CSV table of C-alpha atoms and ligand atoms in Angstrom, one decimal:
chain,number,residue,atom,x,y,z
A,1,MET,CA,-3.7,2.7,-2.1
A,2,GLY,CA,-4.4,-0.9,-1.1
A,3,ILE,CA,-2.7,-3.5,-3.3
A,4,ALA,CA,-2.9,-2.1,-6.8
A,5,VAL,CA,-6.1,-0.2,-6.2
A,6,SER,CA,-4.1,2.8,-7.2
A,7,SER,CA,-2.9,0.8,-10.2
A,8,TRP,CA,-0.6,2.2,-12.9
A,9,GLN,CA,-3.7,3.0,-15.0
A,10,LEU,CA,-5.2,5.2,-12.2
A,11,ALA,CA,-1.9,6.9,-11.5
A,12,LYS,CA,-1.3,7.6,-15.2
A,13,ALA,CA,-4.8,9.0,-15.6
A,14,VAL,CA,-4.1,11.4,-12.7
A,15,ALA,CA,-0.6,12.3,-13.8
A,16,THR,CA,-1.7,13.1,-17.4
A,17,GLN,CA,-4.1,15.7,-16.0
A,18,GLY,CA,-1.3,17.5,-14.3
A,19,GLU,CA,-1.6,16.1,-10.7
A,20,LEU,CA,0.6,13.7,-8.9
A,21,GLY,CA,-0.5,10.1,-9.7
A,22,VAL,CA,0.5,7.6,-7.0
A,23,ILE,CA,0.9,3.9,-7.6
A,24,SER,CA,0.6,1.4,-4.7
A,25,GLY,CA,3.8,-0.5,-4.3
A,26,THR,CA,2.5,-2.9,-1.7
A,27,ALA,CA,2.8,-6.6,-2.6
A,28,ILE,CA,3.6,-5.4,-6.2
A,29,ASP,CA,5.8,-8.5,-6.8
A,30,SER,CA,2.8,-10.7,-6.2
A,31,VAL,CA,0.6,-8.5,-8.4
A,32,MET,CA,3.1,-8.8,-11.3
A,33,ALA,CA,3.6,-12.5,-10.8
A,34,ARG,CA,-0.2,-13.1,-11.0
A,35,ARG,CA,-0.7,-10.8,-14.0
A,36,LEU,CA,2.0,-12.8,-15.8
A,37,GLN,CA,0.4,-16.1,-14.8
A,38,ASP,CA,-2.9,-14.8,-16.2
A,39,GLY,CA,-1.1,-14.4,-19.5
A,40,ASP,CA,-0.5,-10.6,-19.5
A,41,LEU,CA,-3.1,-10.6,-22.3
A,42,SER,CA,-2.7,-6.9,-22.9
A,43,GLY,CA,1.1,-7.3,-23.2
A,44,GLU,CA,1.6,-4.3,-20.9
A,45,THR,CA,3.7,-6.0,-18.3
A,46,ARG,CA,6.0,-7.5,-20.9
A,47,ARG,CA,6.2,-4.1,-22.7
A,48,ALA,CA,7.5,-2.5,-19.5
A,49,LEU,CA,9.8,-5.5,-18.7
A,50,ALA,CA,11.5,-5.0,-22.1
A,51,HIS,CA,12.7,-1.6,-20.8
A,52,PHE,CA,14.3,-2.9,-17.6
A,53,PRO,CA,18.1,-2.5,-17.7
A,54,ASP,CA,18.9,-6.1,-16.6
A,55,GLN,CA,17.3,-8.5,-19.1
A,56,GLU,CA,18.9,-11.6,-17.5
A,57,ALA,CA,16.8,-10.8,-14.4
A,58,VAL,CA,13.7,-10.3,-16.6
A,59,SER,CA,14.2,-13.6,-18.4
A,60,GLN,CA,14.4,-15.5,-15.0
A,61,ILE,CA,11.1,-13.9,-13.9
A,62,LEU,CA,9.3,-14.7,-17.2
A,63,LYS,CA,10.6,-18.3,-17.0
A,64,ARG,CA,9.2,-18.7,-13.5
A,65,PHE,CA,5.8,-16.9,-13.9
A,66,TYR,CA,4.8,-16.1,-17.4
A,67,VAL,CA,2.1,-18.5,-18.8
A,68,GLU,CA,1.3,-17.8,-22.4
A,69,GLY,CA,-2.4,-17.4,-22.9
A,70,GLY,CA,-2.9,-17.6,-19.1
A,71,LYS,CA,-3.0,-20.5,-16.6
A,72,PRO,CA,-6.2,-22.5,-16.3
A,73,VAL,CA,-8.7,-20.8,-14.0
A,74,SER,CA,-8.8,-24.0,-11.9
A,75,ARG,CA,-5.1,-23.8,-11.1
A,76,PRO,CA,-3.9,-21.8,-8.1
A,77,TYR,CA,-1.4,-19.1,-8.6
A,78,ASP,CA,2.3,-19.8,-7.9
A,79,ASP,CA,3.6,-17.5,-5.2
A,80,VAL,CA,6.6,-15.2,-5.1
A,81,PRO,CA,9.3,-15.8,-2.4
A,82,LYS,CA,8.2,-14.5,1.0
A,83,LEU,CA,10.1,-11.5,2.5
A,84,ILE,CA,12.9,-12.5,4.8
A,85,VAL,CA,16.0,-10.8,6.3
A,86,LYS,CA,18.4,-12.4,3.8
A,87,PRO,CA,16.4,-13.0,0.6
A,88,THR,CA,17.7,-14.7,-2.5
A,89,LEU,CA,18.8,-12.7,-5.5
A,90,PHE,CA,15.6,-13.7,-7.3
A,91,ALA,CA,13.4,-12.4,-4.4
A,92,PHE,CA,15.2,-9.0,-4.6
A,93,GLN,CA,14.9,-8.9,-8.3
A,94,MET,CA,11.1,-9.6,-8.2
A,95,LEU,CA,10.6,-6.6,-5.9
A,96,ILE,CA,12.8,-4.4,-7.9
A,97,VAL,CA,11.4,-5.4,-11.3
A,98,ALA,CA,7.8,-5.3,-10.2
A,99,SER,CA,8.2,-1.8,-8.7
A,100,PHE,CA,9.9,-0.7,-11.9
A,101,VAL,CA,7.1,-2.1,-14.1
A,102,GLU,CA,4.3,-0.4,-12.2
A,103,VAL,CA,6.1,3.0,-12.2
A,104,TRP,CA,7.2,2.6,-15.8
A,105,LEU,CA,3.7,2.0,-17.0
A,106,ALA,CA,2.3,4.9,-15.0
A,107,LYS,CA,4.9,7.2,-16.5
A,108,GLU,CA,4.7,6.0,-20.1
A,109,ASP,CA,4.0,8.6,-22.8
A,110,HIS,CA,3.6,11.8,-20.8
A,111,ASP,CA,5.7,14.2,-18.6
A,112,GLY,CA,3.4,14.2,-15.6
A,113,LEU,CA,4.5,13.3,-12.1
A,114,VAL,CA,4.2,9.8,-10.6
A,115,GLY,CA,4.8,8.7,-7.0
A,116,MET,CA,4.9,5.3,-5.3
A,117,ASN,CA,3.3,4.6,-1.9
A,118,ILE,CA,4.7,1.8,0.3
A,119,LEU,CA,4.2,1.0,4.0
A,120,GLU,CA,7.0,1.5,6.5
A,121,LYS,CA,5.6,-1.5,8.3
A,122,ILE,CA,6.8,-3.8,5.4
A,123,GLN,CA,10.4,-3.0,6.1
A,124,LEU,CA,12.0,-5.9,4.5
A,125,ALA,CA,10.8,-4.8,1.0
A,126,ILE,CA,11.7,-1.2,1.3
A,127,PRO,CA,15.2,-0.9,-0.2
A,128,ALA,CA,14.5,-3.1,-3.2
A,129,GLN,CA,11.2,-1.4,-3.9
A,130,LEU,CA,12.6,2.1,-3.7
A,131,TYR,CA,15.4,1.1,-6.0
A,132,GLY,CA,13.0,-0.5,-8.6
A,133,ALA,CA,10.8,2.6,-8.6
A,134,MET,CA,13.9,4.9,-9.0
A,135,LEU,CA,15.1,2.9,-12.0
A,136,ALA,CA,11.8,3.8,-13.7
A,137,GLY,CA,12.3,7.5,-12.8
A,138,VAL,CA,9.7,7.8,-10.0
A,139,ASP,CA,9.2,11.4,-8.9
A,140,TYR,CA,7.9,11.0,-5.4
A,141,ILE,CA,8.0,8.3,-2.7
A,142,LEU,CA,5.2,8.4,-0.1
A,143,ILE,CA,5.4,6.3,3.1
A,144,GLY,CA,3.2,6.0,6.1
A,145,ALA,CA,2.2,3.2,8.6
A,146,GLY,CA,5.2,3.7,10.8
A,147,ILE,CA,8.0,6.2,11.3
A,148,PRO,CA,9.9,6.5,8.0
A,149,ALA,CA,13.1,8.0,9.5
A,150,GLN,CA,15.6,6.1,7.3
A,151,ILE,CA,14.1,6.8,3.9
A,152,PRO,CA,15.9,10.1,3.1
A,153,ARG,CA,19.2,8.4,3.6
A,154,LEU,CA,18.2,5.3,1.7
A,155,LEU,CA,17.2,7.5,-1.3
A,156,ASN,CA,20.5,9.3,-1.3
A,157,GLU,CA,22.5,6.1,-1.1
A,158,LEU,CA,20.4,4.4,-3.8
A,159,SER,CA,20.7,7.4,-6.1
A,160,ALA,CA,24.5,7.1,-5.9
A,161,GLY,CA,24.4,3.3,-6.4
A,162,LYS,CA,25.9,2.6,-2.9
A,163,SER,CA,25.3,-0.6,-1.1
A,164,LEU,CA,23.4,0.1,2.1
A,165,THR,CA,22.1,-1.1,5.4
A,166,MET,CA,18.7,-0.5,7.0
A,167,LYS,CA,17.8,-1.0,10.6
A,168,ILE,CA,14.8,-3.2,11.1
A,169,ASP,CA,12.4,-3.9,14.0
A,170,VAL,CA,12.7,-7.4,15.4
A,171,GLU,CA,10.3,-8.4,18.3
A,172,ASP,CA,11.1,-10.3,21.5
A,173,THR,CA,14.7,-8.9,21.7
A,174,SER,CA,16.5,-5.7,22.4
A,175,ASP,CA,19.3,-6.7,19.9
A,176,LYS,CA,19.7,-4.5,16.9
A,177,PHE,CA,19.2,-6.0,13.4
A,178,ILE,CA,20.0,-4.7,10.0
A,179,ILE,CA,19.3,-5.7,6.4
A,180,ASN,CA,21.7,-5.2,3.5
A,181,PHE,CA,21.0,-4.2,0.0
A,182,ASP,CA,23.3,-3.8,-2.9
A,183,PRO,CA,22.0,-2.0,-6.0
A,184,LYS,CA,24.6,-3.9,-8.0
A,185,CYS,CA,22.3,-6.9,-8.0
A,186,ILE,CA,20.9,-5.3,-11.1
A,187,ALA,CA,23.3,-5.1,-14.1
A,188,ASN,CA,23.7,-2.3,-16.6
A,189,VAL,CA,22.7,0.7,-14.4
A,190,SER,CA,24.7,3.9,-14.6
A,191,TYR,CA,24.8,6.3,-11.6
A,192,PRO,CA,23.7,8.7,-10.3
A,193,ILE,CA,20.0,7.9,-10.8
A,194,LYS,CA,17.3,10.5,-10.0
A,195,ARG,CA,16.5,10.9,-6.3
A,196,PRO,CA,12.8,11.3,-5.9
A,197,ASP,CA,11.3,13.6,-3.3
A,198,PHE,CA,10.1,11.9,-0.2
A,199,LEU,CA,6.8,12.7,1.5
A,200,ALA,CA,6.2,11.2,5.0
A,201,ILE,CA,2.5,10.3,5.7
A,202,VAL,CA,1.9,11.1,9.4
A,203,SER,CA,-1.1,12.0,11.5
A,204,SER,CA,0.5,14.3,14.1
A,205,HIS,CA,2.5,17.5,14.2
A,206,ALA,CA,4.7,15.8,16.8
A,207,LEU,CA,6.0,13.4,14.1
A,208,VAL,CA,6.6,16.3,11.8
A,209,SER,CA,8.9,17.9,14.4
A,210,TYR,CA,10.6,14.6,15.1
A,211,LEU,CA,11.4,13.8,11.5
A,212,ASN,CA,12.4,17.4,10.8
A,213,LYS,CA,15.0,17.5,13.6
A,214,ASP,CA,17.8,15.9,11.8
A,215,ALA,CA,18.9,16.4,8.2
A,216,GLU,CA,19.2,12.7,7.8
A,217,THR,CA,15.6,12.0,8.6
A,218,LYS,CA,14.0,15.2,7.2
A,219,PRO,CA,11.5,14.4,4.4
A,220,ASP,CA,10.9,16.8,1.6
A,221,GLY,CA,7.3,17.3,2.8
A,222,PHE,CA,4.4,15.7,4.6
A,223,VAL,CA,1.0,14.3,4.0
A,224,ILE,CA,-1.0,14.9,7.1
A,225,GLU,CA,-3.7,12.3,7.3
A,226,TYR,CA,-6.8,12.6,9.4
A,227,HIS,CA,-8.4,9.5,10.9
A,228,VAL,CA,-11.4,9.5,8.5
A,229,ALA,CA,-9.0,8.4,5.7
A,230,GLY,CA,-9.4,5.1,3.9
A,231,GLY,CA,-6.8,2.4,4.6
A,232,HIS,CA,-4.8,2.2,7.8
A,233,ASN,CA,-5.2,4.9,10.4
A,234,ALA,CA,-2.9,6.0,13.2
A,235,PRO,CA,-4.0,4.5,16.5
A,236,PRO,CA,-6.0,6.8,18.8
A,237,ARG,CA,-3.8,8.6,21.4
A,238,ALA,CA,-6.0,7.9,24.3
A,239,LYS,CA,-5.6,4.5,26.1
A,240,ASN,CA,-8.5,2.0,26.0
A,241,SER,CA,-9.9,3.7,22.9
A,242,THR,CA,-11.6,0.6,21.5
A,243,ASP,CA,-15.4,0.3,22.0
A,244,GLU,CA,-17.4,-2.8,22.6
A,245,ASN,CA,-17.7,-3.4,18.8
A,246,GLY,CA,-14.0,-3.4,18.4
A,247,GLU,CA,-13.9,0.0,16.8
A,248,ALA,CA,-11.2,2.6,17.4
A,249,ILE,CA,-12.6,5.7,19.0
A,250,TYR,CA,-11.0,9.0,18.2
A,251,SER,CA,-11.1,12.3,20.1
A,252,ASP,CA,-10.0,15.9,19.6
A,253,ALA,CA,-6.5,14.8,20.7
A,254,ASP,CA,-6.2,12.9,17.4
A,255,ILE,CA,-6.7,16.0,15.3
A,256,PRO,CA,-3.4,17.2,13.9
A,257,ASN,CA,-2.4,20.8,14.8
A,258,ILE,CA,-2.0,22.3,11.4
A,259,GLU,CA,-0.7,25.6,12.7
A,260,LYS,CA,2.3,23.7,14.1
A,261,VAL,CA,2.7,21.8,10.8
A,262,LEU,CA,2.7,25.1,9.0
A,263,ALA,CA,5.2,26.6,11.4
A,264,SER,CA,7.6,23.7,10.6
A,265,GLY,CA,8.2,25.3,7.2
A,266,SER,CA,7.8,22.0,5.4
A,267,PRO,CA,5.4,21.8,2.5
A,268,PHE,CA,2.4,19.6,3.3
A,269,TRP,CA,-0.8,18.2,1.9
A,270,LEU,CA,-3.9,17.2,3.8
A,271,ALA,CA,-5.6,13.9,3.5
A,272,GLY,CA,-8.7,12.2,5.0
A,273,GLY,CA,-12.1,13.7,4.2
A,274,PHE,CA,-10.6,16.4,1.9
A,275,GLY,CA,-12.1,15.1,-1.3
A,276,THR,CA,-14.5,17.9,-2.2
A,277,PRO,CA,-13.9,21.3,-3.9
A,278,GLU,CA,-14.7,23.1,-0.7
A,279,LYS,CA,-12.3,21.0,1.3
A,280,LEU,CA,-9.5,21.7,-1.2
A,281,LEU,CA,-10.0,25.4,-0.6
A,282,ASP,CA,-10.0,24.9,3.1
A,283,ALA,CA,-6.8,23.0,2.9
A,284,GLN,CA,-5.1,25.7,0.9
A,285,ALA,CA,-6.4,28.3,3.3
A,286,LEU,CA,-4.7,26.4,6.1
A,287,GLY,CA,-1.4,26.7,4.2
A,288,ALA,CA,-1.4,23.3,2.6
A,289,GLN,CA,0.0,22.8,-1.0
A,290,GLY,CA,-3.0,20.7,-1.7
A,291,ILE,CA,-4.7,17.5,-0.8
A,292,GLN,CA,-4.2,13.7,-1.1
A,293,VAL,CA,-7.5,12.1,-2.0
A,294,GLY,CA,-8.1,8.3,-1.8
A,295,SER,CA,-11.7,7.2,-1.7
A,296,LEU,CA,-13.0,9.3,-4.6
A,297,PHE,CA,-10.3,7.7,-6.8
A,298,ALA,CA,-10.6,4.2,-5.4
A,299,LEU,CA,-14.2,4.3,-6.7
A,300,CYS,CA,-13.4,5.7,-10.1
A,301,ASP,CA,-13.3,3.7,-13.4
A,302,GLU,CA,-9.5,3.4,-13.5
A,303,SER,CA,-9.1,2.0,-10.0
A,304,GLY,CA,-7.9,-1.5,-9.5
A,305,PHE,CA,-11.0,-2.7,-7.6
A,306,THR,CA,-13.0,-5.2,-9.6
A,307,GLN,CA,-16.0,-3.7,-11.5
A,308,GLU,CA,-18.3,-6.0,-9.4
A,309,LEU,CA,-17.0,-4.6,-6.1
A,310,ARG,CA,-17.1,-1.0,-7.3
A,311,THR,CA,-20.7,-1.4,-8.4
A,312,GLN,CA,-21.7,-2.9,-5.1
A,313,ILE,CA,-20.1,0.0,-3.2
A,314,LEU,CA,-21.7,2.6,-5.4
A,315,GLN,CA,-25.1,0.9,-5.0
A,316,SER,CA,-24.8,0.9,-1.3
A,317,LEU,CA,-23.7,4.6,-1.4
A,318,GLU,CA,-26.7,5.4,-3.5
A,319,SER,CA,-29.2,3.7,-1.2
A,320,ASP,CA,-27.4,5.2,1.8
A,321,ASP,CA,-27.1,1.7,3.1
A,322,VAL,CA,-23.5,1.9,3.9
A,323,ARG,CA,-21.6,1.0,7.1
A,324,ILE,CA,-17.9,1.9,7.5
A,325,THR,CA,-16.0,1.0,10.7
A,326,THR,CA,-12.6,1.7,12.0
A,327,ASP,CA,-11.8,-1.8,12.9
A,328,ALA,CA,-9.1,-1.8,15.7
A,329,SER,CA,-8.1,-5.5,15.2
A,330,ALA,CA,-8.7,-6.4,11.5
A,331,SER,CA,-5.2,-5.6,10.3
A,332,PRO,CA,-2.2,-7.7,11.3
A,333,THR,CA,-0.2,-4.5,11.4
A,334,GLY,CA,-2.0,-3.5,14.7
A,335,PHE,CA,-3.1,-0.2,13.2
A,336,PRO,CA,-6.9,0.5,13.0
A,337,PHE,CA,-8.2,-0.2,9.5
A,338,LYS,CA,-11.2,1.2,7.8
A,339,VAL,CA,-13.6,-1.5,6.5
A,340,ILE,CA,-16.8,-1.0,4.5
A,341,GLU,CA,-19.4,-3.7,4.9
A,342,VAL,CA,-19.8,-5.4,1.5
A,343,GLN,CA,-21.7,-8.6,0.8
A,344,ASN,CA,-19.6,-11.7,0.1
A,345,SER,CA,-16.6,-10.1,1.7
A,346,LEU,CA,-14.7,-10.7,4.9
A,347,SER,CA,-16.6,-7.9,6.6
A,348,ASP,CA,-19.2,-10.6,7.1
A,349,ASP,CA,-18.2,-12.4,10.3
A,350,SER,CA,-19.6,-15.7,9.2
A,351,LEU,CA,-17.5,-15.6,6.1
A,352,PHE,CA,-14.4,-14.5,8.1
A,353,ASN,CA,-14.9,-17.4,10.5
A,354,ALA,CA,-15.4,-19.9,7.7
A,355,ARG,CA,-12.1,-19.0,6.1
A,356,VAL,CA,-9.3,-21.5,6.8
A,357,ARG,CA,-6.5,-19.4,8.1
A,358,LYS,CA,-3.4,-19.5,6.0
A,359,CYS,CA,-0.4,-17.1,5.7
A,360,ASP,CA,1.1,-17.8,2.3
A,361,LEU,CA,1.9,-14.2,1.1
A,362,GLY,CA,3.3,-13.1,4.3
A,363,TYR,CA,3.9,-9.3,3.7
A,364,LEU,CA,2.7,-8.4,7.1
A,365,ARG,CA,4.8,-11.0,9.0
A,366,THR,CA,7.0,-9.5,11.7
A,367,PRO,CA,10.5,-10.8,12.4
A,368,PHE,CA,11.0,-12.0,16.0
A,369,LYS,CA,13.9,-13.5,17.8
A,370,ARG,CA,13.4,-17.2,18.4
A,371,GLU,CA,14.1,-18.6,21.9
A,372,GLY,CA,16.8,-20.8,20.6
A,373,GLY,CA,18.4,-18.0,18.6
A,374,GLY,CA,17.8,-17.0,15.0
A,375,ILE,CA,14.9,-15.1,13.5
A,376,GLY,CA,11.4,-16.3,13.0
A,377,TYR,CA,8.5,-14.6,11.3
A,378,ARG,CA,4.9,-14.4,12.5
A,379,CYS,CA,1.6,-12.8,11.5
A,380,PRO,CA,-1.5,-12.5,13.6
A,381,GLY,CA,-3.5,-13.4,10.5
A,382,GLU,CA,-1.9,-16.9,10.3
A,383,PRO,CA,-3.5,-20.0,11.9
A,384,ILE,CA,-3.8,-19.1,15.6
A,385,ALA,CA,-2.0,-22.2,16.9
A,386,THR,CA,0.9,-21.4,14.7
A,387,PHE,CA,1.0,-17.8,15.9
A,388,GLU,CA,0.9,-18.9,19.5
A,389,PHE,CA,3.6,-21.5,18.9
A,390,LYS,CA,5.7,-18.6,17.8
A,391,ASN,CA,5.0,-16.8,21.1
A,392,GLY,CA,2.4,-14.6,19.5
A,393,ALA,CA,-0.5,-13.5,21.8
A,394,HIS,CA,-3.9,-15.2,21.3
A,395,ASP,CA,-5.8,-11.9,21.7
A,396,GLU,CA,-3.8,-10.2,19.0
A,397,ALA,CA,-4.7,-13.0,16.5
A,398,ILE,CA,-8.3,-13.7,17.2
A,399,ASP,CA,-9.9,-11.0,15.0
A,400,SER,CA,-7.0,-10.5,12.7
A,401,LYS,CA,-7.8,-10.8,9.0
A,402,CYS,CA,-5.4,-11.9,6.3
A,403,LEU,CA,-5.2,-8.6,4.5
A,404,CYS,CA,-2.6,-9.9,2.0
A,405,ASN,CA,-5.0,-12.4,0.5
A,406,ALA,CA,-8.1,-10.3,0.9
A,407,LEU,CA,-6.6,-7.2,-0.8
A,408,MET,CA,-5.4,-9.4,-3.7
A,409,ALA,CA,-9.0,-10.6,-4.1
A,410,ASP,CA,-10.1,-6.9,-4.2
A,411,ILE,CA,-8.4,-6.5,-7.5
A,412,GLY,CA,-9.5,-9.8,-9.0
A,413,LEU,CA,-6.2,-11.7,-8.2
A,414,GLY,CA,-7.5,-13.8,-5.3
A,415,GLN,CA,-6.0,-17.2,-4.7
A,416,LEU,CA,-7.8,-20.4,-5.3
A,417,ARG,CA,-7.8,-22.9,-2.4
A,418,PRO,CA,-7.7,-26.7,-2.6
A,419,ASP,CA,-11.4,-26.9,-1.6
A,420,GLY,CA,-12.3,-24.9,-4.7
A,421,ARG,CA,-13.0,-21.7,-2.8
A,422,ARG,CA,-11.4,-18.5,-3.9
A,423,GLU,CA,-10.1,-16.0,-1.3
A,424,LEU,CA,-12.7,-13.3,-0.5
A,425,PRO,CA,-12.2,-9.5,-0.6
A,426,LEU,CA,-12.1,-7.0,2.3
A,427,ILE,CA,-12.7,-3.5,1.2
A,428,THR,CA,-11.3,-0.4,2.8
A,429,ILE,CA,-12.7,3.1,2.1
A,430,GLY,CA,-12.7,6.4,4.0
A,431,SER,CA,-15.6,7.2,6.3
A,432,ASP,CA,-16.1,10.7,4.8
A,433,LEU,CA,-17.8,10.0,1.5
A,434,GLU,CA,-19.3,13.4,0.8
A,435,GLY,CA,-17.3,13.8,-2.4
A,436,SER,CA,-18.2,10.4,-3.7
A,437,ARG,CA,-21.8,11.0,-3.0
A,438,GLN,CA,-21.8,14.2,-4.9
A,439,MET,CA,-20.1,12.5,-7.8
A,440,LEU,CA,-22.6,9.7,-7.8
A,441,THR,CA,-25.5,12.2,-8.1
A,442,LYS,CA,-23.6,13.8,-11.1
A,443,TYR,CA,-22.5,10.5,-12.6
A,444,PRO,CA,-24.9,7.7,-11.6
A,445,ASP,CA,-23.0,5.2,-13.8
A,446,GLY,CA,-19.6,6.0,-12.2
A,447,TRP,CA,-16.9,8.5,-13.0
A,448,SER,CA,-13.4,8.7,-14.4
A,449,ALA,CA,-10.3,10.0,-12.7
A,450,SER,CA,-10.4,13.0,-15.0
A,451,GLN,CA,-14.0,13.8,-14.0
A,452,ALA,CA,-13.0,13.5,-10.3
A,453,LEU,CA,-10.2,15.9,-10.8
A,454,ASN,CA,-12.4,18.4,-12.7
A,455,TYR,CA,-14.9,18.2,-9.8
A,456,LEU,CA,-12.2,18.8,-7.2
A,457,LYS,CA,-11.0,21.9,-9.0
A,458,MET,CA,-14.3,23.5,-9.8
A,459,ALA,CA,-14.7,25.8,-6.8
B,501,LIG,C1,-8.8,1.7,-1.0
B,501,LIG,C2,-7.8,2.5,-0.2
B,501,LIG,C3,-6.6,1.9,0.0
B,501,LIG,C4,-5.6,2.7,0.7
B,501,LIG,N1,-4.4,2.2,0.9
B,501,LIG,C5,-3.4,2.9,1.4
B,501,LIG,C6,-2.0,2.4,1.4
B,501,LIG,O1,-1.7,1.3,1.0
B,501,LIG,N2,-1.1,3.2,1.9
B,501,LIG,C7,-1.3,4.5,2.3
B,501,LIG,O2,-0.4,5.2,2.8
B,501,LIG,N3,-2.6,5.0,2.3
B,501,LIG,C8,-3.6,4.2,1.8
B,501,LIG,N4,-4.9,4.8,1.7
B,501,LIG,C9,-5.1,6.1,2.2
B,501,LIG,C10,-5.0,7.1,1.0
B,501,LIG,O3,-3.7,7.1,0.5
B,501,LIG,C11,-5.4,8.5,1.4
B,501,LIG,O4,-4.5,9.1,2.3
B,501,LIG,C12,-6.8,8.6,2.0
B,501,LIG,O5,-7.7,7.7,1.4
B,501,LIG,C13,-7.3,10.0,2.0
B,501,LIG,O6,-8.6,10.0,2.6
B,501,LIG,P1,-9.9,9.9,1.8
B,501,LIG,O7,-10.1,8.4,1.6
B,501,LIG,O8,-10.9,10.5,2.7
B,501,LIG,O9,-9.8,10.6,0.5
B,501,LIG,C14,-5.9,4.0,1.1
B,501,LIG,C15,-7.1,4.6,0.9
B,501,LIG,C16,-8.1,3.8,0.2
B,501,LIG,C17,-9.5,4.4,0.0
């Protein structure tokens, strides 16, 4: 979830209780680089790094980002290389090593199951991230926000240590593009390495049938996500489904047909408003293996959200003074994105408008074919004139928020700007908070992952 909201600490807490704990792999290279610049005071990142097979790669990373005792608060973070079609060896190694570290820490000292979630939309990072997680023995890979048809093949090839290619989407052209990845960029690995199971996160039974059609695209199972889920949501099926406030409007056509999913024979889990004991039973009665729960865990003690933000959200839940929207244009991905109104965050239009646009992390940049040839990269969250200069459409950019910087701020790793301001957060949470409300009544000072699991299993 988010950027490191489902941190290794949260995934580990869930996995040690016998359930699948999932870490977020999104932007994990930036997370590791910033933790190292903050001095890695607990020593956890360096403990995991010491177990990485290629210590030469580790020493390059430490040399570039580790600051003993932590950098001065007044100094901005140094950034990792941006994702591009042909990255440097160092950029690959950052993604591989950071994914390894997060999974390794989540799996340390227990036999429970750990998964990694990444977004199909961030294609350029996928092979390196899968590989890094696999080097740490990841048990499951979960991918949504797109159609993850190539993942089963990539996992097979990586497991065998084969060099591979992956098709990528490039806008403004019908030409086909691929990226290359060679696992040999990491030394001292013996093959085969464990191939994790792959769960595709989808919102319609049609995608289940599509992915199941071919053995090469068939996942090991599905997470079927309803549109009340936190994070990104599938766009509504109906045309013109955005209201005058910019919210995505869903209808019955957007409810997945679970009978058809069941008939596919693939194992599946239900997500989006399933975080109560009763809903768990409902899901099982529908034939699901279980549920994937986000919001209840995003609000628990071990989540990566800063304590300050968590307290604010819990207080607004308690006073019933909470507004959650499905913002159709906040995310540069173009997918609707759930946003909870929180003070001093980018949900406040005046703060959003006051932010100087900057795209320096760039995970959500899309490759496009330049008029003069070659590939460029653009993100609707970047300065509007720059986006337009790259043939991006004004309307696409106007309300687009820089999720990369905001989500880093959500976990206390926000960038400092030259004018002394720090990047502000933007919080996503699901719109069905029944479970969280019940937990708040039971635990007014907040709850742990273990208490959340006990609650879910009590019926
Ligand atoms: C804070 C937060 C961040 C999320 N980020 C992601 C993400 O990066 N990728 C993803 O596939 N799902 C993400 N989700 C969705 C969850 O994985 C999960 O499917 C969803 O939250 C389930 O619905 P619920 O919030 O009603 O429990 C996120 C959810 C939350 C609450």
